[in-house]
């Protein structure tokens, strides 16, 4: 895969090329109409509503915008504007012409988009309806099973299918296999048959096997789906109005990428990057009304949107960066004050969405296949929500006994459950699996910790003093970037997620890992591999 | 890897070349003393107590024999006879010269051996002590963390380490990463440091980080370990005596492998095998005393030892076989009668060990990277413990309305919890995740099901009649064996384990899948890969 042109993750409905987002009161209609020539790269056409990363970036944006810009929406109908075809899944010519790293990052992003749909459903109560007006195959059906309900047209032809194994020799790796047996609880022998049946199953049997919720003849399809949607939105929906997700401003040159609160400095030769997040500055809104007034410029929303964009940028546009050194700059008290406001007002729809967004971005970091080191120096503000960054890092270094002042960490209400990892644990719970007493101590009355305390409590990995600081950080960076990035990815995927597993961690850990392997197998990418031809 | 010479999994203490098993009353001492020239293949030497599959086959045998032949043992001390070295882990020259398939099967078997140690500890209460009289690195430390307690000599030199990532660019894939954070609950940032530190950690810090339980100076090492062991076995141990695990008799030729109860017929050209298990015949013992008298010849022990051997044989000696058709022959009532005897007497140590062994063999089947179809015809006996075989299969075919008689399935007490999968669920629970009512119905009063009932209850996947039977089976076999074996492996690893995850499933699903990928990465096996050089 060529590193140019750079892929951008920012878009907006008026720029969509493949999706149409329409809002009808409490109902959003999200229609797929992929333009086959509007691809992210050359060499393939997006026929039959098949998709590349560009298509999914628009879908992810649409789901995000519904949450922030159209909170009045209670049901989202996902359908297609193409006759007889809902979606043919990821474009195989695109996959065939992509590098391994790009394939993996493409799948990860599409997985995150589907998990974001489920996050909206589970945590914000919006109901997602897949209205399959035609065949949904592969990633098309995987998109459908990320929805809450699936309705298929019964036109004698349309089917749902996962043809990856029989036709391509790869897995339905965007959660397909996992959601079949774990979410829809399809019997495993039936899941086996379905996943090896290229042509898939049509209405009656698909319903009997639990692959869809219902099917309707062509003539009644629209009205039946409408009736179901109507029933969902019947309950009085609160009259709320959204905020506008304004475009992020970013200044970038060859080695840096600067947003308002997030700065990225790339050291490509040394294979690492410095990622600095600036805390909130100046007066902050204190009430939901003031937050709504400020909208997308409110620090927790803007900073985390910027962080999200920076992470995605590094994943697909900077494959050679193996290590990210995470730093923060700002006032600990300011971060804690924002967290207080968020915690106090978390029942307000916008505050809830802001916190859920922060949680998703932090999970994106957990799932990024690069190493992360947190670097804590005087003037940093690893407090509350920003402490999660440190806890998400693979290790952390905190300066001790500095002549330039004392660094400190601090805990807020948000560290106690509002920002869960994919496995359902908080990052503090995950850190203290062996020492629940320390978890209580850290979450107790005492909220601010200097280097000695942080070290004693196990909040940081190493605490070198002024004399050793620079050498130790430099050596740690050199050592890390000298190791095999693949081995580090596998290691981090294992060490980051101790404790329980969820459907999400099964998708990102088990299913994705198998797909990684299969993406390198001769049957997939060898001379005669299905993705090669 | 050459298919010859055939690897045999049968051994016995008097044949061990690398281990010494000594029994001192309630204490077993298992000492590693690898003979560097006694390798399974040419091209490498087993220096520094490094191991190949042959070394681990002996360890697995020893653990098994302690359970059956020496039930009086309450503590097992695993140590080394080499000075200053406990074990250097899997031999990297062996790995470097092995095929991908062999590497994966080697790791799977060593994983199963370590899980068998934990199974003995958890379910039979035997305590395993790793007495590290020298450095334990890589797989050597992974063996140690499969034990309940780890003691390291403090000689200024000996350390524990997982140098796979920094030195080899692969993972500590025999459970190492998972057990670090999930079993020993080592803090994830420390686990990160430890897993990237080639030289590992010595006594004091290793203890502080939870990697070992304690360390003792050389002069006090033996007595300190002895004191700990003495404390474990102080409690009065019941005076029981074991049974002898006599060698399995097997007749094999080019295309078949016949044990007394298990027959394997290989169709290599068509890439599938028929595996037939014969049920018990004639009068069976009814009391623990009669069972002990019969010993290894008792059907549930002999048949499952044979099945275990057949599965292992197919894994490493028949890599081209992609599909196994599982059949049973015998009398349903005879199987149910044996299950009744086992269920009634399960508190007796030998009956407990027999049932736990059956459970391990069934898990070995769950974890075998081949497809399994159950074929149910009149004269078969998929009942009770043998019904688990059908439930473990990826799908099942049951003949309906046959002129030659009626096939039936039957349920026993053993299907209700005695034979759990790696994820902790029974295979029936796993099958009925979506339909707990059916689980109750199947486990209820009515214990025997004809084809119509089995189909209705979802116990079988397909129920063709006489007219279609042969064609349908033939086509199913042809279709399955035409698919990519790698894709099937990834698919089956996802579909077989719905529901909860445990440390075991994380090892076999998440960690193993990442290792599979990394074993193909250029950093490991490329021209300049660590395993290549």
mmCIF file of N, CA and C in Angstrom, chain A residues 100 166 169 171 177 181-182 185 187-189 191-193 195-196 391-395 431 433-434 458 460-462 480 483-491 493-499 501 505-506 509-511 513-514 516-518 520-521 523, chain B residues 100 165-166 169 171 177 181-182 185 187-189 191-193 195-196 391-395 431 433-434 458 460-462 480 483-487 489-491 493-499 501 505-506 509-511 513-514 516-518 520-521 523:
data_model
loop_
_atom_site.group_PDB
_atom_site.id
_atom_site.type_symbol
_atom_site.label_atom_id
_atom_site.label_comp_id
_atom_site.label_asym_id
_atom_site.label_seq_id
_atom_site.Cartn_x
_atom_site.Cartn_y
_atom_site.Cartn_z
ATOM 1 N N UNK A 100 -0.822 -6.074 4.274
ATOM 2 C CA UNK A 100 -1.368 -6.726 5.459
ATOM 3 C C UNK A 100 -1.761 -5.691 6.514
ATOM 4 N N UNK A 166 -16.088 -20.064 2.285
ATOM 5 C CA UNK A 166 -16.143 -20.875 1.060
ATOM 6 C C UNK A 166 -15.616 -20.166 -0.186
ATOM 7 N N UNK A 169 -11.620 -17.963 1.394
ATOM 8 C CA UNK A 169 -10.610 -18.556 2.277
ATOM 9 C C UNK A 169 -10.186 -17.635 3.396
ATOM 10 N N UNK A 171 -11.915 -15.158 6.924
ATOM 11 C CA UNK A 171 -13.021 -15.210 7.871
ATOM 12 C C UNK A 171 -13.975 -14.035 7.686
ATOM 13 N N UNK A 177 -18.479 -13.961 12.760
ATOM 14 C CA UNK A 177 -18.544 -15.259 13.431
ATOM 15 C C UNK A 177 -18.923 -15.092 14.897
ATOM 16 N N UNK A 181 -22.759 -16.487 16.990
ATOM 17 C CA UNK A 181 -22.990 -17.399 18.106
ATOM 18 C C UNK A 181 -23.107 -16.682 19.448
ATOM 19 N N UNK A 182 -22.499 -15.501 19.571
ATOM 20 C CA UNK A 182 -22.513 -14.825 20.874
ATOM 21 C C UNK A 182 -23.630 -13.805 21.010
ATOM 22 N N UNK A 185 -26.811 -15.853 19.146
ATOM 23 C CA UNK A 185 -26.869 -17.186 19.749
ATOM 24 C C UNK A 185 -27.376 -18.245 18.771
ATOM 25 N N UNK A 187 -27.258 -21.538 16.864
ATOM 26 C CA UNK A 187 -26.675 -22.826 17.255
ATOM 27 C C UNK A 187 -25.387 -23.059 16.485
ATOM 28 N N UNK A 188 -24.368 -23.579 17.161
ATOM 29 C CA UNK A 188 -23.056 -23.599 16.528
ATOM 30 C C UNK A 188 -22.999 -24.485 15.291
ATOM 31 N N UNK A 189 -23.784 -25.563 15.245
ATOM 32 C CA UNK A 189 -23.737 -26.388 14.032
ATOM 33 C C UNK A 189 -24.408 -25.661 12.864
ATOM 34 N N UNK A 191 -24.496 -22.373 12.648
ATOM 35 C CA UNK A 191 -23.535 -21.316 12.302
ATOM 36 C C UNK A 191 -22.445 -21.879 11.395
ATOM 37 N N UNK A 192 -22.061 -23.123 11.666
ATOM 38 C CA UNK A 192 -21.051 -23.796 10.839
ATOM 39 C C UNK A 192 -21.565 -23.960 9.403
ATOM 40 N N UNK A 193 -22.790 -24.427 9.276
ATOM 41 C CA UNK A 193 -23.363 -24.623 7.937
ATOM 42 C C UNK A 193 -23.503 -23.280 7.230
ATOM 43 N N UNK A 195 -21.942 -20.500 7.682
ATOM 44 C CA UNK A 195 -20.666 -19.847 7.373
ATOM 45 C C UNK A 195 -19.867 -20.576 6.297
ATOM 46 N N UNK A 196 -20.364 -21.718 5.850
ATOM 47 C CA UNK A 196 -19.667 -22.412 4.763
ATOM 48 C C UNK A 196 -20.546 -22.512 3.521
ATOM 49 N N UNK A 391 -3.220 5.085 32.193
ATOM 50 C CA UNK A 391 -3.569 3.715 32.546
ATOM 51 C C UNK A 391 -3.714 2.841 31.303
ATOM 52 N N UNK A 392 -4.030 3.465 30.177
ATOM 53 C CA UNK A 392 -4.161 2.711 28.932
ATOM 54 C C UNK A 392 -2.802 2.401 28.322
ATOM 55 N N UNK A 393 -1.770 3.128 28.759
ATOM 56 C CA UNK A 393 -0.438 2.930 28.182
ATOM 57 C C UNK A 393 0.172 1.613 28.660
ATOM 58 N N UNK A 394 1.080 1.100 27.856
ATOM 59 C CA UNK A 394 1.707 -0.166 28.207
ATOM 60 C C UNK A 394 2.633 -0.019 29.411
ATOM 61 N N UNK A 395 3.204 1.152 29.557
ATOM 62 C CA UNK A 395 3.960 1.444 30.779
ATOM 63 C C UNK A 395 4.053 2.954 30.943
ATOM 64 N N UNK A 431 -5.868 -2.621 36.416
ATOM 65 C CA UNK A 431 -4.535 -2.451 36.983
ATOM 66 C C UNK A 431 -4.399 -3.156 38.328
ATOM 67 N N UNK A 433 -6.056 -5.856 39.548
ATOM 68 C CA UNK A 433 -6.698 -7.174 39.650
ATOM 69 C C UNK A 433 -6.176 -7.949 40.855
ATOM 70 N N UNK A 434 -4.880 -7.792 41.130
ATOM 71 C CA UNK A 434 -4.283 -8.557 42.235
ATOM 72 C C UNK A 434 -4.396 -7.815 43.563
ATOM 73 N N UNK A 458 1.582 1.903 42.700
ATOM 74 C CA UNK A 458 1.617 1.148 41.451
ATOM 75 C C UNK A 458 0.889 1.833 40.316
ATOM 76 N N UNK A 460 2.321 4.129 38.480
ATOM 77 C CA UNK A 460 3.306 4.284 37.407
ATOM 78 C C UNK A 460 4.301 3.133 37.471
ATOM 79 N N UNK A 461 4.970 2.903 36.341
ATOM 80 C CA UNK A 461 5.886 1.769 36.256
ATOM 81 C C UNK A 461 7.258 2.130 36.804
ATOM 82 N N UNK A 462 7.775 3.256 36.350
ATOM 83 C CA UNK A 462 9.115 3.672 36.762
ATOM 84 C C UNK A 462 9.102 5.128 37.185
ATOM 85 N N UNK A 480 12.361 -0.227 22.767
ATOM 86 C CA UNK A 480 11.038 -0.635 22.310
ATOM 87 C C UNK A 480 10.959 -0.681 20.794
ATOM 88 N N UNK A 483 12.278 -3.727 18.801
ATOM 89 C CA UNK A 483 11.634 -5.044 18.872
ATOM 90 C C UNK A 483 10.692 -5.269 17.684
ATOM 91 N N UNK A 484 10.371 -6.532 17.446
ATOM 92 C CA UNK A 484 9.469 -6.887 16.354
ATOM 93 C C UNK A 484 8.081 -6.286 16.588
ATOM 94 N N UNK A 485 7.604 -5.439 15.678
ATOM 95 C CA UNK A 485 6.284 -4.842 15.887
ATOM 96 C C UNK A 485 5.160 -5.881 15.923
ATOM 97 N N UNK A 486 5.284 -6.951 15.161
ATOM 98 C CA UNK A 486 4.246 -7.984 15.191
ATOM 99 C C UNK A 486 4.198 -8.661 16.555
ATOM 100 N N UNK A 487 5.369 -9.016 17.069
ATOM 101 C CA UNK A 487 5.400 -9.664 18.382
ATOM 102 C C UNK A 487 4.850 -8.722 19.450
ATOM 103 N N UNK A 488 5.187 -7.444 19.341
ATOM 104 C CA UNK A 488 4.659 -6.484 20.320
ATOM 105 C C UNK A 488 3.141 -6.397 20.229
ATOM 106 N N UNK A 489 2.622 -6.413 19.015
ATOM 107 C CA UNK A 489 1.167 -6.350 18.853
ATOM 108 C C UNK A 489 0.490 -7.534 19.535
ATOM 109 N N UNK A 490 1.021 -8.721 19.289
ATOM 110 C CA UNK A 490 0.443 -9.907 19.919
ATOM 111 C C UNK A 490 0.590 -9.869 21.434
ATOM 112 N N UNK A 491 1.729 -9.386 21.892
ATOM 113 C CA UNK A 491 1.973 -9.296 23.328
ATOM 114 C C UNK A 491 1.011 -8.299 23.976
ATOM 115 N N UNK A 493 -1.834 -7.215 22.859
ATOM 116 C CA UNK A 493 -3.228 -7.683 22.773
ATOM 117 C C UNK A 493 -3.525 -8.670 23.896
ATOM 118 N N UNK A 494 -2.486 -9.362 24.375
ATOM 119 C CA UNK A 494 -2.695 -10.306 25.469
ATOM 120 C C UNK A 494 -2.616 -9.619 26.823
ATOM 121 N N UNK A 495 -1.644 -8.735 26.997
ATOM 122 C CA UNK A 495 -1.430 -8.141 28.326
ATOM 123 C C UNK A 495 -2.424 -7.026 28.649
ATOM 124 N N UNK A 496 -2.944 -6.365 27.622
ATOM 125 C CA UNK A 496 -3.841 -5.236 27.900
ATOM 126 C C UNK A 496 -5.207 -5.666 28.406
ATOM 127 N N UNK A 497 -5.579 -6.909 28.142
ATOM 128 C CA UNK A 497 -6.955 -7.308 28.452
ATOM 129 C C UNK A 497 -7.017 -8.499 29.394
ATOM 130 N N UNK A 498 -6.475 -8.334 30.570
ATOM 131 C CA UNK A 498 -6.627 -9.373 31.583
ATOM 132 C C UNK A 498 -8.074 -9.390 32.053
ATOM 133 N N UNK A 499 -8.421 -10.462 32.747
ATOM 134 C CA UNK A 499 -9.756 -10.525 33.325
ATOM 135 C C UNK A 499 -10.808 -10.987 32.341
ATOM 136 N N UNK A 501 -13.772 -11.515 29.478
ATOM 137 C CA UNK A 501 -13.884 -11.232 28.052
ATOM 138 C C UNK A 501 -15.343 -10.906 27.743
ATOM 139 N N UNK A 505 -14.250 -7.924 23.160
ATOM 140 C CA UNK A 505 -12.859 -8.390 23.253
ATOM 141 C C UNK A 505 -12.671 -9.681 22.466
ATOM 142 N N UNK A 506 -13.724 -10.477 22.368
ATOM 143 C CA UNK A 506 -13.610 -11.679 21.541
ATOM 144 C C UNK A 506 -13.422 -11.303 20.076
ATOM 145 N N UNK A 509 -9.821 -9.662 19.966
ATOM 146 C CA UNK A 509 -8.730 -10.537 20.374
ATOM 147 C C UNK A 509 -8.738 -11.829 19.593
ATOM 148 N N UNK A 510 -9.758 -12.637 19.793
ATOM 149 C CA UNK A 510 -9.821 -13.969 19.203
ATOM 150 C C UNK A 510 -10.036 -13.913 17.682
ATOM 151 N N UNK A 511 -11.151 -13.321 17.269
ATOM 152 C CA UNK A 511 -11.501 -13.342 15.844
ATOM 153 C C UNK A 511 -10.475 -12.589 15.005
ATOM 154 N N UNK A 513 -7.380 -11.933 15.680
ATOM 155 C CA UNK A 513 -6.081 -12.596 15.662
ATOM 156 C C UNK A 513 -6.092 -13.744 14.655
ATOM 157 N N UNK A 514 -7.174 -14.501 14.618
ATOM 158 C CA UNK A 514 -7.260 -15.580 13.622
ATOM 159 C C UNK A 514 -7.253 -14.997 12.214
ATOM 160 N N UNK A 516 -5.908 -12.229 11.235
ATOM 161 C CA UNK A 516 -4.542 -11.774 10.966
ATOM 162 C C UNK A 516 -3.725 -12.907 10.374
ATOM 163 N N UNK A 517 -3.855 -14.060 11.001
ATOM 164 C CA UNK A 517 -3.119 -15.233 10.539
ATOM 165 C C UNK A 517 -3.591 -15.631 9.147
ATOM 166 N N UNK A 518 -4.901 -15.687 8.992
ATOM 167 C CA UNK A 518 -5.470 -16.169 7.736
ATOM 168 C C UNK A 518 -5.188 -15.201 6.599
ATOM 169 N N UNK A 520 -2.558 -13.986 6.051
ATOM 170 C CA UNK A 520 -1.227 -14.282 5.519
ATOM 171 C C UNK A 520 -1.142 -15.688 4.957
ATOM 172 N N UNK A 521 -2.264 -16.411 5.002
ATOM 173 C CA UNK A 521 -2.206 -17.802 4.567
ATOM 174 C C UNK A 521 -2.191 -17.882 3.044
ATOM 175 N N UNK A 523 -3.760 -19.736 1.092
ATOM 176 C CA UNK A 523 -5.087 -19.836 0.470
ATOM 177 C C UNK A 523 -5.736 -18.475 0.265
ATOM 178 N N UNK B 100 5.013 -24.673 9.757
ATOM 179 C CA UNK B 100 4.045 -23.907 10.544
ATOM 180 C C UNK B 100 3.078 -24.839 11.270
ATOM 181 N N UNK B 165 9.763 -12.245 22.995
ATOM 182 C CA UNK B 165 9.566 -11.022 22.216
ATOM 183 C C UNK B 165 10.899 -10.335 21.922
ATOM 184 N N UNK B 166 11.731 -10.049 22.940
ATOM 185 C CA UNK B 166 12.970 -9.326 22.616
ATOM 186 C C UNK B 166 13.990 -10.145 21.832
ATOM 187 N N UNK B 169 11.287 -12.450 18.554
ATOM 188 C CA UNK B 169 10.209 -11.854 17.770
ATOM 189 C C UNK B 169 8.962 -12.716 17.716
ATOM 190 N N UNK B 171 5.883 -14.837 20.469
ATOM 191 C CA UNK B 171 5.271 -14.657 21.784
ATOM 192 C C UNK B 171 5.637 -15.787 22.736
ATOM 193 N N UNK B 177 1.944 -15.258 28.405
ATOM 194 C CA UNK B 177 1.388 -13.911 28.553
ATOM 195 C C UNK B 177 0.066 -13.948 29.310
ATOM 196 N N UNK B 181 -0.849 -12.215 33.456
ATOM 197 C CA UNK B 181 -1.822 -11.210 33.895
ATOM 198 C C UNK B 181 -3.123 -11.830 34.408
ATOM 199 N N UNK B 182 -3.468 -13.021 33.943
ATOM 200 C CA UNK B 182 -4.752 -13.596 34.346
ATOM 201 C C UNK B 182 -4.641 -14.545 35.524
ATOM 202 N N UNK B 185 -1.894 -12.477 37.955
ATOM 203 C CA UNK B 185 -2.392 -11.103 38.073
ATOM 204 C C UNK B 185 -1.258 -10.088 38.225
ATOM 205 N N UNK B 187 0.732 -6.946 37.377
ATOM 206 C CA UNK B 187 0.269 -5.663 36.830
ATOM 207 C C UNK B 187 0.683 -5.554 35.372
ATOM 208 N N UNK B 188 -0.219 -5.050 34.531
ATOM 209 C CA UNK B 188 0.045 -5.141 33.098
ATOM 210 C C UNK B 188 1.261 -4.350 32.659
ATOM 211 N N UNK B 189 1.587 -3.236 33.334
ATOM 212 C CA UNK B 189 2.791 -2.511 32.911
ATOM 213 C C UNK B 189 4.052 -3.282 33.308
ATOM 214 N N UNK B 191 4.109 -6.563 33.561
ATOM 215 C CA UNK B 191 4.131 -7.689 32.622
ATOM 216 C C UNK B 191 4.741 -7.244 31.300
ATOM 217 N N UNK B 192 4.447 -6.021 30.912
ATOM 218 C CA UNK B 192 5.014 -5.462 29.680
ATOM 219 C C UNK B 192 6.534 -5.366 29.785
ATOM 220 N N UNK B 193 6.999 -4.854 30.899
ATOM 221 C CA UNK B 193 8.453 -4.721 31.092
ATOM 222 C C UNK B 193 9.101 -6.100 31.126
ATOM 223 N N UNK B 195 8.100 -8.921 29.938
ATOM 224 C CA UNK B 195 8.032 -9.661 28.671
ATOM 225 C C UNK B 195 8.903 -9.055 27.578
ATOM 226 N N UNK B 196 9.517 -7.923 27.847
ATOM 227 C CA UNK B 196 10.416 -7.347 26.852
ATOM 228 C C UNK B 196 11.857 -7.288 27.372
ATOM 229 N N UNK B 391 -21.853 -33.694 20.157
ATOM 230 C CA UNK B 391 -22.027 -32.278 20.494
ATOM 231 C C UNK B 391 -20.741 -31.493 20.246
ATOM 232 N N UNK B 392 -19.609 -32.177 20.302
ATOM 233 C CA UNK B 392 -18.333 -31.502 20.045
ATOM 234 C C UNK B 392 -18.089 -31.310 18.553
ATOM 235 N N UNK B 393 -18.829 -32.060 17.737
ATOM 236 C CA UNK B 393 -18.611 -31.976 16.285
ATOM 237 C C UNK B 393 -19.159 -30.658 15.733
ATOM 238 N N UNK B 394 -18.600 -30.249 14.604
ATOM 239 C CA UNK B 394 -19.039 -28.997 14.004
ATOM 240 C C UNK B 394 -20.455 -29.110 13.444
ATOM 241 N N UNK B 395 -20.813 -30.290 13.013
ATOM 242 C CA UNK B 395 -22.202 -30.544 12.642
ATOM 243 C C UNK B 395 -22.462 -32.038 12.695
ATOM 244 N N UNK B 431 -24.794 -25.564 23.278
ATOM 245 C CA UNK B 431 -25.704 -25.765 22.147
ATOM 246 C C UNK B 431 -26.993 -24.971 22.322
ATOM 247 N N UNK B 433 -27.594 -22.105 24.060
ATOM 248 C CA UNK B 433 -27.449 -20.755 24.607
ATOM 249 C C UNK B 433 -28.700 -19.919 24.360
ATOM 250 N N UNK B 434 -29.315 -20.126 23.205
ATOM 251 C CA UNK B 434 -30.493 -19.325 22.863
ATOM 252 C C UNK B 434 -31.775 -19.960 23.367
ATOM 253 N N UNK B 458 -33.070 -30.012 18.069
ATOM 254 C CA UNK B 458 -31.831 -29.351 17.658
ATOM 255 C C UNK B 458 -30.587 -30.077 18.114
ATOM 256 N N UNK B 460 -29.317 -32.576 16.413
ATOM 257 C CA UNK B 460 -28.559 -32.863 15.186
ATOM 258 C C UNK B 460 -28.825 -31.764 14.170
ATOM 259 N N UNK B 461 -27.901 -31.652 13.223
ATOM 260 C CA UNK B 461 -28.007 -30.582 12.236
ATOM 261 C C UNK B 461 -28.911 -30.974 11.080
ATOM 262 N N UNK B 462 -28.689 -32.153 10.549
ATOM 263 C CA UNK B 462 -29.459 -32.609 9.390
ATOM 264 C C UNK B 462 -29.938 -34.036 9.619
ATOM 265 N N UNK B 480 -16.635 -29.876 2.309
ATOM 266 C CA UNK B 480 -15.820 -29.439 3.437
ATOM 267 C C UNK B 480 -14.342 -29.498 3.103
ATOM 268 N N UNK B 483 -12.595 -26.684 1.112
ATOM 269 C CA UNK B 483 -12.425 -25.329 1.661
ATOM 270 C C UNK B 483 -11.019 -25.140 2.235
ATOM 271 N N UNK B 484 -10.623 -23.892 2.399
ATOM 272 C CA UNK B 484 -9.311 -23.568 2.958
ATOM 273 C C UNK B 484 -9.202 -24.068 4.397
ATOM 274 N N UNK B 485 -8.257 -24.949 4.676
ATOM 275 C CA UNK B 485 -8.136 -25.456 6.049
ATOM 276 C C UNK B 485 -7.818 -24.354 7.062
ATOM 277 N N UNK B 486 -7.061 -23.359 6.674
ATOM 278 C CA UNK B 486 -6.762 -22.267 7.608
ATOM 279 C C UNK B 486 -8.021 -21.492 7.957
ATOM 280 N N UNK B 487 -8.803 -21.166 6.935
ATOM 281 C CA UNK B 487 -10.039 -20.429 7.198
ATOM 282 C C UNK B 487 -10.974 -21.263 8.075
ATOM 283 N N UNK B 489 -10.090 -23.483 10.280
ATOM 284 C CA UNK B 489 -9.550 -23.475 11.643
ATOM 285 C C UNK B 489 -9.964 -22.207 12.385
ATOM 286 N N UNK B 490 -9.799 -21.068 11.725
ATOM 287 C CA UNK B 490 -10.195 -19.812 12.363
ATOM 288 C C UNK B 490 -11.688 -19.755 12.616
ATOM 289 N N UNK B 491 -12.460 -20.269 11.673
ATOM 290 C CA UNK B 491 -13.913 -20.265 11.826
ATOM 291 C C UNK B 491 -14.333 -21.160 12.992
ATOM 292 N N UNK B 493 -12.554 -22.166 15.517
ATOM 293 C CA UNK B 493 -12.081 -21.627 16.800
ATOM 294 C C UNK B 493 -13.027 -20.543 17.304
ATOM 295 N N UNK B 494 -13.728 -19.891 16.385
ATOM 296 C CA UNK B 494 -14.680 -18.859 16.803
ATOM 297 C C UNK B 494 -16.044 -19.450 17.126
ATOM 298 N N UNK B 495 -16.515 -20.372 16.294
ATOM 299 C CA UNK B 495 -17.880 -20.879 16.481
ATOM 300 C C UNK B 495 -17.993 -21.914 17.602
ATOM 301 N N UNK B 496 -16.893 -22.614 17.880
ATOM 302 C CA UNK B 496 -16.997 -23.676 18.888
ATOM 303 C C UNK B 496 -17.098 -23.135 20.309
ATOM 304 N N UNK B 497 -16.677 -21.898 20.512
ATOM 305 C CA UNK B 497 -16.582 -21.405 21.895
ATOM 306 C C UNK B 497 -17.409 -20.148 22.114
ATOM 307 N N UNK B 498 -18.711 -20.260 21.917
ATOM 308 C CA UNK B 498 -19.586 -19.142 22.251
ATOM 309 C C UNK B 498 -19.655 -19.013 23.771
ATOM 310 N N UNK B 499 -20.177 -17.881 24.208
ATOM 311 C CA UNK B 499 -20.365 -17.707 25.640
ATOM 312 C C UNK B 499 -19.110 -17.259 26.353
ATOM 313 N N UNK B 501 -15.533 -16.772 28.418
ATOM 314 C CA UNK B 501 -14.143 -17.149 28.177
ATOM 315 C C UNK B 501 -13.478 -17.416 29.514
ATOM 316 N N UNK B 505 -9.519 -20.768 27.492
ATOM 317 C CA UNK B 505 -9.950 -20.386 26.147
ATOM 318 C C UNK B 505 -9.177 -19.170 25.670
ATOM 319 N N UNK B 506 -8.757 -18.321 26.608
ATOM 320 C CA UNK B 506 -7.934 -17.182 26.190
ATOM 321 C C UNK B 506 -6.587 -17.669 25.656
ATOM 322 N N UNK B 509 -7.516 -19.512 22.275
ATOM 323 C CA UNK B 509 -8.146 -18.669 21.265
ATOM 324 C C UNK B 509 -7.320 -17.441 20.973
ATOM 325 N N UNK B 510 -7.217 -16.563 21.960
ATOM 326 C CA UNK B 510 -6.554 -15.273 21.776
ATOM 327 C C UNK B 510 -5.027 -15.428 21.591
ATOM 328 N N UNK B 511 -4.380 -15.990 22.593
ATOM 329 C CA UNK B 511 -2.915 -16.041 22.555
ATOM 330 C C UNK B 511 -2.405 -16.902 21.397
ATOM 331 N N UNK B 513 -3.924 -17.684 18.653
ATOM 332 C CA UNK B 513 -4.207 -17.088 17.347
ATOM 333 C C UNK B 513 -3.176 -16.019 17.016
ATOM 334 N N UNK B 514 -2.807 -15.210 18.003
ATOM 335 C CA UNK B 514 -1.768 -14.209 17.743
ATOM 336 C C UNK B 514 -0.449 -14.888 17.400
ATOM 337 N N UNK B 516 -0.016 -17.782 16.050
ATOM 338 C CA UNK B 516 -0.148 -18.321 14.694
ATOM 339 C C UNK B 516 0.268 -17.283 13.675
ATOM 340 N N UNK B 517 -0.227 -16.085 13.882
ATOM 341 C CA UNK B 517 0.075 -14.995 12.959
ATOM 342 C C UNK B 517 1.568 -14.667 13.017
ATOM 343 N N UNK B 518 2.067 -14.561 14.250
ATOM 344 C CA UNK B 518 3.450 -14.129 14.428
ATOM 345 C C UNK B 518 4.425 -15.187 13.933
ATOM 346 N N UNK B 520 4.195 -16.590 11.332
ATOM 347 C CA UNK B 520 4.362 -16.398 9.895
ATOM 348 C C UNK B 520 4.942 -15.034 9.568
ATOM 349 N N UNK B 521 5.246 -14.257 10.602
ATOM 350 C CA UNK B 521 5.721 -12.911 10.331
ATOM 351 C C UNK B 521 7.184 -12.927 9.901
ATOM 352 N N UNK B 523 9.588 -11.138 10.762
ATOM 353 C CA UNK B 523 10.533 -11.008 11.861
ATOM 354 C C UNK B 523 10.837 -12.343 12.530
#
